[in-house]
XYZ file of N, CA and C in Angstrom:
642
model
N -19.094 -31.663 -27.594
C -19.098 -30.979 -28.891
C -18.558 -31.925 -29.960
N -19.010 -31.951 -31.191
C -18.655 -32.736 -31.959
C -17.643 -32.451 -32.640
N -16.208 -33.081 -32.756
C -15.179 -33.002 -32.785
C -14.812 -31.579 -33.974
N -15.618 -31.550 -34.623
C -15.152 -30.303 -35.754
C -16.472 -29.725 -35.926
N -17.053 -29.158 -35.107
C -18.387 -28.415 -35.156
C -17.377 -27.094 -34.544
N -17.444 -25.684 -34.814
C -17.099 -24.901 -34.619
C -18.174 -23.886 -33.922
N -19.039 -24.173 -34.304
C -20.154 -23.190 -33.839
C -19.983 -22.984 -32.270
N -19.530 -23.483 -31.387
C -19.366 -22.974 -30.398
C -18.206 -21.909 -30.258
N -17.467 -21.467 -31.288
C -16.927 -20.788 -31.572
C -17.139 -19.541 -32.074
N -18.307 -19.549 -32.931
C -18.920 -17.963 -32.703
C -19.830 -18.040 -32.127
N -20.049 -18.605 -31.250
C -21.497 -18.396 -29.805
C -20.766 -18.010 -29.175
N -19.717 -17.630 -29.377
C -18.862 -17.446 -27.912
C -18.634 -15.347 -28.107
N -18.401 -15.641 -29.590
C -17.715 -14.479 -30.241
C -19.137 -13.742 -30.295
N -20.362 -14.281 -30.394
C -21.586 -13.307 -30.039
C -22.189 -12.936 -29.015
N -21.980 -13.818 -28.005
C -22.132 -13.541 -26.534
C -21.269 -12.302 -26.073
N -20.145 -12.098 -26.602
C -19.007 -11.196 -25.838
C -19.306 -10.359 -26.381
N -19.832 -9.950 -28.348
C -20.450 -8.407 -28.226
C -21.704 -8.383 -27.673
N -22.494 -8.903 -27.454
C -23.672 -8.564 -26.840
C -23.389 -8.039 -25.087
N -22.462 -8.848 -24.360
C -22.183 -8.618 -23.236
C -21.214 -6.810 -23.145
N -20.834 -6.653 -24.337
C -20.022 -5.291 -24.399
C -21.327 -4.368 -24.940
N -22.034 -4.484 -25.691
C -22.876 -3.583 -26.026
C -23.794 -3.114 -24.769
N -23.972 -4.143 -23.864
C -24.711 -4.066 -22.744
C -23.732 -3.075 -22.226
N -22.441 -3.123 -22.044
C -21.351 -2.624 -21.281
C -21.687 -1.094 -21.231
N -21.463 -1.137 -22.670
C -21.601 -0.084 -23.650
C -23.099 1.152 -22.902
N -23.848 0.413 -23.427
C -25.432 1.262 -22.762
C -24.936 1.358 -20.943
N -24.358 1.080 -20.699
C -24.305 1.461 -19.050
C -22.886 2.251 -18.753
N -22.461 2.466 -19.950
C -21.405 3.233 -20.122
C -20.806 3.637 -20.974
N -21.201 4.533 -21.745
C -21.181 4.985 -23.037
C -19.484 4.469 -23.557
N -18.982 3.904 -24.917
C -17.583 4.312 -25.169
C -17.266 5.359 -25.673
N -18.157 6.031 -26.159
C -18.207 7.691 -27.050
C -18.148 8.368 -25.517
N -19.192 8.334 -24.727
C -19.820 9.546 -24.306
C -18.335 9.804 -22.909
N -17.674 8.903 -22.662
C -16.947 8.888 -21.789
C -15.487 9.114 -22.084
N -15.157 9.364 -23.402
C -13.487 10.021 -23.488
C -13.241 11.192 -23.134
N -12.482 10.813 -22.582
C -11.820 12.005 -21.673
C -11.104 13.463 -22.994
N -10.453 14.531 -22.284
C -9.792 16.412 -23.057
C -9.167 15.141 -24.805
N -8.435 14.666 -24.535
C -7.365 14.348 -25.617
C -7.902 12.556 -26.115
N -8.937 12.188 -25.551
C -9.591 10.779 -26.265
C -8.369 9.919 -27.099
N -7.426 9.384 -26.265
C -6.182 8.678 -27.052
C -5.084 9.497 -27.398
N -5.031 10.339 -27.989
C -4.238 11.452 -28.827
C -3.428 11.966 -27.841
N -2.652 10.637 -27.156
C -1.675 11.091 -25.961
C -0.261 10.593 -26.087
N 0.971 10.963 -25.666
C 2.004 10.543 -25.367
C 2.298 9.723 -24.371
N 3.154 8.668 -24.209
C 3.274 7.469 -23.243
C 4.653 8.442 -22.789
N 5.164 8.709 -21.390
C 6.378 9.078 -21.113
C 7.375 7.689 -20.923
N 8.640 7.916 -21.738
C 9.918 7.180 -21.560
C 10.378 6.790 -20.735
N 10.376 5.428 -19.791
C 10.682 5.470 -18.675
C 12.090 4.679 -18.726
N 12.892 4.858 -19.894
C 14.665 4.928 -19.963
C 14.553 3.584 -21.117
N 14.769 4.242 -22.206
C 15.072 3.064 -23.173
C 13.643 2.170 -23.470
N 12.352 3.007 -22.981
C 11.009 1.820 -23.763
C 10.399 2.596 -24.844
N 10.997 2.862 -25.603
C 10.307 3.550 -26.670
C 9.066 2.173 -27.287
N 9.832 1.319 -27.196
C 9.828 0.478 -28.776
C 8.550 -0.541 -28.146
N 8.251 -0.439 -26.294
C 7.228 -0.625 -25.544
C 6.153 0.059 -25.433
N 6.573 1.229 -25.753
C 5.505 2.482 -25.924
C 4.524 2.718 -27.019
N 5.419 2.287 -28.435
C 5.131 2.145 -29.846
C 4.037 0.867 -29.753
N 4.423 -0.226 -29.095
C 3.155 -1.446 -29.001
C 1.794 -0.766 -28.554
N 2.397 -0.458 -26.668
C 1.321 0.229 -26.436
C 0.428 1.084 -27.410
N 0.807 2.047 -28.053
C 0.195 2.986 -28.698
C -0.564 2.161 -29.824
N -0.372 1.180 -30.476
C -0.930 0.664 -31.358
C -2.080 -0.419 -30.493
N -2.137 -1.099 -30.007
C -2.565 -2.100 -28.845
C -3.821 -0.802 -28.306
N -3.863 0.287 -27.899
C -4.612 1.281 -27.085
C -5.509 1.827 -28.446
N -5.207 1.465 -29.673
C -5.993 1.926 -31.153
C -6.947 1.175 -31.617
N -6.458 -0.021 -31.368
C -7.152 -1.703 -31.195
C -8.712 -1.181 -30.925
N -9.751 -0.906 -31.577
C -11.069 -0.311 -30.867
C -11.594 -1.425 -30.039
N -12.033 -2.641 -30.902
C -12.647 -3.859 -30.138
C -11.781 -4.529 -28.946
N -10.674 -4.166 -28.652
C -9.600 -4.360 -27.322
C -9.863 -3.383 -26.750
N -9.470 -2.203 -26.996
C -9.767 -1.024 -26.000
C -11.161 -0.886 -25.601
N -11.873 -1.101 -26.417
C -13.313 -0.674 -25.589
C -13.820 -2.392 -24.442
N -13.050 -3.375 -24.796
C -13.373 -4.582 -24.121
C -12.617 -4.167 -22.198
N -11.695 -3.124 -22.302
C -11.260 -2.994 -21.438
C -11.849 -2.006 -20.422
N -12.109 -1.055 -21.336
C -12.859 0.402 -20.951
C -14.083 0.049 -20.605
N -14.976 -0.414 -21.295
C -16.531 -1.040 -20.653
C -16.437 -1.711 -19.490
N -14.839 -2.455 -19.419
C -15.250 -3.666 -18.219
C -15.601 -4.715 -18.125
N -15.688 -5.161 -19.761
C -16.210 -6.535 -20.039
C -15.563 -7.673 -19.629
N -14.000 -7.081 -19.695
C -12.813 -8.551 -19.648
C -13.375 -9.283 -18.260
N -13.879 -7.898 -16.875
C -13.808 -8.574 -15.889
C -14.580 -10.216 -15.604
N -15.558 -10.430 -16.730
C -16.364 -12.005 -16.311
C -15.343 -12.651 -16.919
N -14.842 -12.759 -17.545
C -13.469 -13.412 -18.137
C -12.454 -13.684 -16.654
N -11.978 -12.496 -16.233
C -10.623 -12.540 -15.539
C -10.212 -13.507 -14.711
N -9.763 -13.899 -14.066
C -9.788 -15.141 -12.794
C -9.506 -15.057 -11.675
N -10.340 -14.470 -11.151
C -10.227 -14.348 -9.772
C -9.223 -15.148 -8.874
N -9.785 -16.727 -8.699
C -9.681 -17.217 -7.936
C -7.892 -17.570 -8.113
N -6.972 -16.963 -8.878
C -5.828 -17.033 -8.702
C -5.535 -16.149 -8.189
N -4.347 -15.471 -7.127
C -4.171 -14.616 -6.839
C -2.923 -13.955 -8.274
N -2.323 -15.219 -8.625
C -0.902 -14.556 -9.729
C -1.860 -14.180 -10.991
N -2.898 -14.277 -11.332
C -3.966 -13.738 -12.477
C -4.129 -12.375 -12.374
N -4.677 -11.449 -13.562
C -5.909 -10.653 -13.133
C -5.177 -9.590 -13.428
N -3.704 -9.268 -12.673
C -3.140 -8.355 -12.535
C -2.610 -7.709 -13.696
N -2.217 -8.088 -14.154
C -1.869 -7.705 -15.911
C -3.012 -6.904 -16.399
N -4.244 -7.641 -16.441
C -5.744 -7.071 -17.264
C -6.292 -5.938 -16.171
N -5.652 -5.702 -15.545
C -6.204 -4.902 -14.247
C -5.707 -3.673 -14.674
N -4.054 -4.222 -14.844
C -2.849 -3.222 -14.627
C -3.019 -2.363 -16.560
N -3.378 -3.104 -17.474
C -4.223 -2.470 -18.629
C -4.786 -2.156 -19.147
N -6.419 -2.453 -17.921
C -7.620 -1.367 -18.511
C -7.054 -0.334 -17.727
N -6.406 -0.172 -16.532
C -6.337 1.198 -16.270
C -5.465 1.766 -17.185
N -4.639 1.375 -17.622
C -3.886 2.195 -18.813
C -4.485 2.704 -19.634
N -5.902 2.069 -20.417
C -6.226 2.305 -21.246
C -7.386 3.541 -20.899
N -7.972 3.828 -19.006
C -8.975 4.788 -19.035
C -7.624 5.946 -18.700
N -6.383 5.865 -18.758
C -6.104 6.948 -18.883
C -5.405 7.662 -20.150
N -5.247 6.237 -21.315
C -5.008 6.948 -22.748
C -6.726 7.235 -23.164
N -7.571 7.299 -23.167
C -8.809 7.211 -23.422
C -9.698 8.484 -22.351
N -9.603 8.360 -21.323
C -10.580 8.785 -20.439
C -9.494 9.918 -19.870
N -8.533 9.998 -19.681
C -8.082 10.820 -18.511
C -7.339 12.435 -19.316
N -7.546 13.363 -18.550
C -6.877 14.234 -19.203
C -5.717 15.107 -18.946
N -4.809 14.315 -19.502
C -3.374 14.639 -19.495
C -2.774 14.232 -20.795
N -2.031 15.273 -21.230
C -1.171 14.675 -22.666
C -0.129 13.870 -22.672
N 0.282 13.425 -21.395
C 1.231 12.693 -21.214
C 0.900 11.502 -20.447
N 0.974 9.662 -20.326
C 0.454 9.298 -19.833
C 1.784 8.669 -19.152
N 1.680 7.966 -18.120
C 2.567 6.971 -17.787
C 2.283 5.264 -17.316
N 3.193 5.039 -18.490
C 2.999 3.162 -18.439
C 3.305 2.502 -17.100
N 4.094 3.129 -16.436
C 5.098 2.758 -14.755
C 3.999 1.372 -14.821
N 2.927 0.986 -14.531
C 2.184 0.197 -13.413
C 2.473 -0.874 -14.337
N 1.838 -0.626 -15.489
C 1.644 -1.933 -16.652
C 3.100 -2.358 -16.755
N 4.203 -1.756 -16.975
C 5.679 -1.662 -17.190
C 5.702 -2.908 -16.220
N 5.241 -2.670 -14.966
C 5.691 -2.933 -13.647
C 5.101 -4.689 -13.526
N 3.472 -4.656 -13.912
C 2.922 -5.475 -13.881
C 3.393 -6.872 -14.911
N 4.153 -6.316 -16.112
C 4.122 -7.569 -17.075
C 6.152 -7.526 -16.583
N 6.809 -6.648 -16.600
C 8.223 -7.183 -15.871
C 7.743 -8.569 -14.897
N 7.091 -9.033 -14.148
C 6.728 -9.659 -12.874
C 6.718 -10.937 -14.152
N 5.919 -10.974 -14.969
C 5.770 -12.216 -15.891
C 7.099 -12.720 -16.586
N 7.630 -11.912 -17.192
C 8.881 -11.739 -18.103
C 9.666 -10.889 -17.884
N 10.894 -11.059 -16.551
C 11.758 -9.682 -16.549
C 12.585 -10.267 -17.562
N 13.161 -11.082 -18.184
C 13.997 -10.952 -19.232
C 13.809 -9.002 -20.189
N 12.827 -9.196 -20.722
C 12.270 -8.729 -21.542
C 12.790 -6.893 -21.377
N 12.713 -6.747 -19.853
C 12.943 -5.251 -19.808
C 14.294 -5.037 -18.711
N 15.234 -6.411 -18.759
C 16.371 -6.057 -17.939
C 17.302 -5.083 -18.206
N 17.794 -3.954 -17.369
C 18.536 -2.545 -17.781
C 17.780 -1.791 -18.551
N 16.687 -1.859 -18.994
C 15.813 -1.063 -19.817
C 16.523 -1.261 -21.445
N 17.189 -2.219 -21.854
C 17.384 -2.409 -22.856
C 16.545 -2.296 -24.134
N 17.001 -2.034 -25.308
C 16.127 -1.741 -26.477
C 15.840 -3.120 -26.764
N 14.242 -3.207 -27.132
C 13.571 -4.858 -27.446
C 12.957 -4.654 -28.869
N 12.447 -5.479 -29.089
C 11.702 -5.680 -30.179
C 10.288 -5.646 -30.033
N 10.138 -5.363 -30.924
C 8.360 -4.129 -30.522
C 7.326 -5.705 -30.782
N 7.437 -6.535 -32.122
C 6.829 -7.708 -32.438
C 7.314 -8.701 -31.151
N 8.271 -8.903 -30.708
C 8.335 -9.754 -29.309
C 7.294 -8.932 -27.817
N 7.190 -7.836 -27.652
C 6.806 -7.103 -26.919
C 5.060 -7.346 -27.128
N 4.814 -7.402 -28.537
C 3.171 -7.630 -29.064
C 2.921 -9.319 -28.337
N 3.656 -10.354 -28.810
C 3.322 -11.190 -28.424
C 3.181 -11.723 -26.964
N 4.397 -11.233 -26.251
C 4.352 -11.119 -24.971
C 3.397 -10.318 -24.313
N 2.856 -9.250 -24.606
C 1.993 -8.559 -24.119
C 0.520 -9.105 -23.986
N 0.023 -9.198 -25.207
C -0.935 -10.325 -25.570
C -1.494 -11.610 -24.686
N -0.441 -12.472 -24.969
C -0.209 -13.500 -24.320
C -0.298 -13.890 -22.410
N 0.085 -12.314 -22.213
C -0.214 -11.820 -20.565
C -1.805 -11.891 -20.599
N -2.416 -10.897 -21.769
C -3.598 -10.573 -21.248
C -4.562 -12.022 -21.718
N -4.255 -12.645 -22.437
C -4.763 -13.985 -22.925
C -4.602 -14.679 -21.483
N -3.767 -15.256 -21.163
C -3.950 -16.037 -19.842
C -4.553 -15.559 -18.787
N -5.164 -14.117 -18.463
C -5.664 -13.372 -16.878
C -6.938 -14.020 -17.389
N -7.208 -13.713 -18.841
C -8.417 -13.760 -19.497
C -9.066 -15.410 -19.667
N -8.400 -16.143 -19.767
C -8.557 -17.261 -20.346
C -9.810 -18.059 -19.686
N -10.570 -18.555 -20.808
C -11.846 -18.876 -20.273
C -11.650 -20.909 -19.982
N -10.512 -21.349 -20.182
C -10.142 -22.344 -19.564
C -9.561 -22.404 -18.423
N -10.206 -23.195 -17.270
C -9.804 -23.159 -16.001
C -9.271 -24.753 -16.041
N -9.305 -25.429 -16.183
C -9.298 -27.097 -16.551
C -8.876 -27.378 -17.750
N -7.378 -27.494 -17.816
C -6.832 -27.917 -19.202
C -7.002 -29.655 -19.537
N -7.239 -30.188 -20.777
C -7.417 -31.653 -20.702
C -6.102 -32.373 -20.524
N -5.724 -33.570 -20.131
C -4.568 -34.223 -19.660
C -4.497 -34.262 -21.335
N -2.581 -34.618 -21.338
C -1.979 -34.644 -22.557
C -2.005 -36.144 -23.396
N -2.384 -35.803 -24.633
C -2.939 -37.516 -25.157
C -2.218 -38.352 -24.942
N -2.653 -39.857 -24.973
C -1.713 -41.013 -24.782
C -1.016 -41.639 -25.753
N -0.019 -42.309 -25.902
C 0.441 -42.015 -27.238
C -0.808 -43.327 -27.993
N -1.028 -44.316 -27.578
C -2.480 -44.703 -28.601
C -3.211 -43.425 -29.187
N -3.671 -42.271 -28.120
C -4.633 -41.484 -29.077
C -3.672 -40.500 -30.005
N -2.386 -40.485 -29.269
C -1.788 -39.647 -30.439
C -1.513 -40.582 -31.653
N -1.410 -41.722 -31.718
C -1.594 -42.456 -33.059
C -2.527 -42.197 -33.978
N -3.317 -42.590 -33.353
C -5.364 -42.203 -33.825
C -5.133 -41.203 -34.314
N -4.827 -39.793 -33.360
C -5.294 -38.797 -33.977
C -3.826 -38.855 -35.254
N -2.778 -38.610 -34.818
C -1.623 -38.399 -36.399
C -2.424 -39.293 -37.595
N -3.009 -40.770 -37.067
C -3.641 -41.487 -38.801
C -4.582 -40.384 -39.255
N -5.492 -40.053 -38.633
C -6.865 -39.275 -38.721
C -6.096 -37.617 -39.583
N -5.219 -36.976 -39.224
C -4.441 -35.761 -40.025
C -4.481 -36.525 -41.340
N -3.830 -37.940 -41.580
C -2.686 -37.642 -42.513
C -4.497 -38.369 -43.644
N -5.385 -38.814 -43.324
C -6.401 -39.362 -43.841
C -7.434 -38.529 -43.888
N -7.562 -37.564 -43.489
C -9.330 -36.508 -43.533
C -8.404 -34.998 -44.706
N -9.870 -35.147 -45.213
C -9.311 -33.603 -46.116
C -8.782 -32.108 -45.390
N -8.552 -31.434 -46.076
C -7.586 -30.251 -45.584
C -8.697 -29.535 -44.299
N -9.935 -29.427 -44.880
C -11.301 -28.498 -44.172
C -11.161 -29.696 -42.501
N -11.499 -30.533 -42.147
C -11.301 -31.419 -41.735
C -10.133 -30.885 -40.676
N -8.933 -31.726 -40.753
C -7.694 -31.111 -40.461
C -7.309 -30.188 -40.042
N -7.647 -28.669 -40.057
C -7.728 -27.302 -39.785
C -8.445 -27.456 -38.996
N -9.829 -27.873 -39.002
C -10.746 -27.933 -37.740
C -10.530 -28.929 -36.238
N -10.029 -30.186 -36.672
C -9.071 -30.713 -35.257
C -8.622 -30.215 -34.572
N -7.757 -29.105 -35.055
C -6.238 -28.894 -34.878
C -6.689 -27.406 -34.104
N -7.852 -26.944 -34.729
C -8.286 -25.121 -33.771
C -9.125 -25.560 -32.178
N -10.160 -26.884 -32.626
C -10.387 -27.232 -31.788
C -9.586 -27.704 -30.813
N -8.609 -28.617 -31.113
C -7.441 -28.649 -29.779
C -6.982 -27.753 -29.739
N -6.306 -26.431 -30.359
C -5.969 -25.025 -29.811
C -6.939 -24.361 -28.409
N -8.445 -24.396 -29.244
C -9.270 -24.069 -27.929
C -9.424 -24.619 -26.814
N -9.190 -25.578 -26.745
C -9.418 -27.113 -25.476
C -8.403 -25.912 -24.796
N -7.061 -25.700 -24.850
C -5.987 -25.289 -24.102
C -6.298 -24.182 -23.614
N -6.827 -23.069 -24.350
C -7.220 -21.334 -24.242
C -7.956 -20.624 -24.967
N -9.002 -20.508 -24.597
C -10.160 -19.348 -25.031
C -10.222 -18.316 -24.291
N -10.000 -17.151 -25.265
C -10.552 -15.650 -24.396
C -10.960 -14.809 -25.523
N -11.083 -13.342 -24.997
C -11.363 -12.949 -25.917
C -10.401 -12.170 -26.663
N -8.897 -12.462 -26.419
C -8.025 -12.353 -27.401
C -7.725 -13.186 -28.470
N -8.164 -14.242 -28.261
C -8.592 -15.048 -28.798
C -9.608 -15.407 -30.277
N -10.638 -14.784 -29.717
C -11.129 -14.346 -30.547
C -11.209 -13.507 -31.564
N -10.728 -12.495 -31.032
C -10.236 -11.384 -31.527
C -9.354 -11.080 -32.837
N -8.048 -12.088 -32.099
C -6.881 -11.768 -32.803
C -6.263 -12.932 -33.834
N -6.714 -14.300 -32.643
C -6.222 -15.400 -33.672
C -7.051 -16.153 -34.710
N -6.525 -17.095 -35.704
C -7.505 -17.738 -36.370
C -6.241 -18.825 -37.194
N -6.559 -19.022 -38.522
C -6.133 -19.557 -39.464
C -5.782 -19.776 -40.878
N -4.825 -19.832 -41.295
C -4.675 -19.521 -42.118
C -3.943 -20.820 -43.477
N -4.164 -20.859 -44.692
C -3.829 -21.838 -45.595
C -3.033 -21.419 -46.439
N -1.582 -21.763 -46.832
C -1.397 -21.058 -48.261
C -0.683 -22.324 -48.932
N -0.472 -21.601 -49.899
C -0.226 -22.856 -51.178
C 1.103 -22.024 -52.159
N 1.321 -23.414 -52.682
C 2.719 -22.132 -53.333
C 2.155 -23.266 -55.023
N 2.235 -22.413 -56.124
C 1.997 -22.930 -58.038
C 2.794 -22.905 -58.355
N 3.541 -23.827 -59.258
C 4.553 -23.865 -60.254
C 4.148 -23.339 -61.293
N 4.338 -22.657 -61.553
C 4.034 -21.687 -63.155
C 4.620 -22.715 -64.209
N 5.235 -23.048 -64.143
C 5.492 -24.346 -65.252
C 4.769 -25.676 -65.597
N 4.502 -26.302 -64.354
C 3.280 -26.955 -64.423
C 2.284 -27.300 -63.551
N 2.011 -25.949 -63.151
C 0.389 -25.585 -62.746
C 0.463 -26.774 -61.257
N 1.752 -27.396 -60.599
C 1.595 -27.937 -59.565
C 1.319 -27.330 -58.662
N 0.392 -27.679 -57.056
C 0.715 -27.104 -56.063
C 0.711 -27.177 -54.771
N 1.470 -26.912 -54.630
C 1.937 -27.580 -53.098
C 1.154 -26.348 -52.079
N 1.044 -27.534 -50.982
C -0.165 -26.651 -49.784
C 1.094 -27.027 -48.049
């Protein structure tokens, strides 16, 4: 791929709705919600409110939830690890029973159970956490089961890390941004990925004299 050609970047992002729409026709996402279709309570399993609150927002996510509910993640997932999988396993079923199942009350226990195994820091004594640490960590679980890199590239040498630092501080901003997503992807593509991350530029003006710094 040519070093800042992106287009393999939404071939990727059109393949995965087409592969869900297919999902979709062999399994309706309308035709299959269950008495209460989301409009459920997560039960407290001692101090996870603030785990529950992610969940609940994360299970609203339409283009996540229905990637789970169709079944799509599974060509993604990775089998051939046994420590993989389990996370994205352990959260589409969560999600056919905030979605599909009918009970007003659901319980997280498995998923709880499944991402403790990654990060028990996170839920030692059932302590109160932070709901934005809980998003990223959560995420980040289902990004790696998912991850469409099996073969990460060896880490540059410092010659090419020369090359490449001259090449930043010498190519325009458009340029630069595009290196830098492309080595993001080299490391991890999924379709959280897609989904969720991207890029962003800001700049700050001096109202005095119209300078501005990027």
């Amino acid at each position: 791929m040519w070093p800042w050609d992106l287009s393999n970047c939404d071939n990727n992002w059109q393949q995965q709705r087409q592969r869900e729409q297919q999902h979709s026709r062999d399994g309706s996402w309308h035709s299959q919600h269950g008495t209460f279709a989301g409009k459920v309570g997560l039960k407290n399993l001692g101090n996870t409110c603030w785990m529950n609150a992610g969940l609940q927002c994360l299970s609203h996510l339409e283009p996540l939830a229905r990637h789970f509910l169709t079944g799509a993640y599974l060509e993604e997932i990775k089998k051939s690890n046994a420590e993989l999988g389990q996370v994205a396993e352990a959260f589409a079923e969560f999600q056919q029973l905030v979605w599909e199942g009918n009970s007003k009350v659901v319980d997280p226990r498995k998923l709880h159970e499944q991402l403790a195994t990654r990060n028990g820091f996170l839920f030692v004594d059932y302590e109160e956490q932070d709901v934005q640490e809980f998003f990223a960590f959560c995420l980040d679980g289902l990004h790696e089961d998912l991850n469409r890199i099996k073969h990460k590239p060896a880490p540059l040498t410092d010659e090419e890390q020369l090359k490449e630092d001259y090449l930043y501080r010498n190519e325009n901003e458009e340029v630069v941004a595009t290196l830098y997503w492309r080595r993001h992807l080299q490391l991890g593509s999924s379709f959280l990925v897609d989904l969720l991350q991207g890029q962003f530029r800001s700049s700050t003006v001096c109202l005095e004299c119209d300078y501005e710094d990027r």
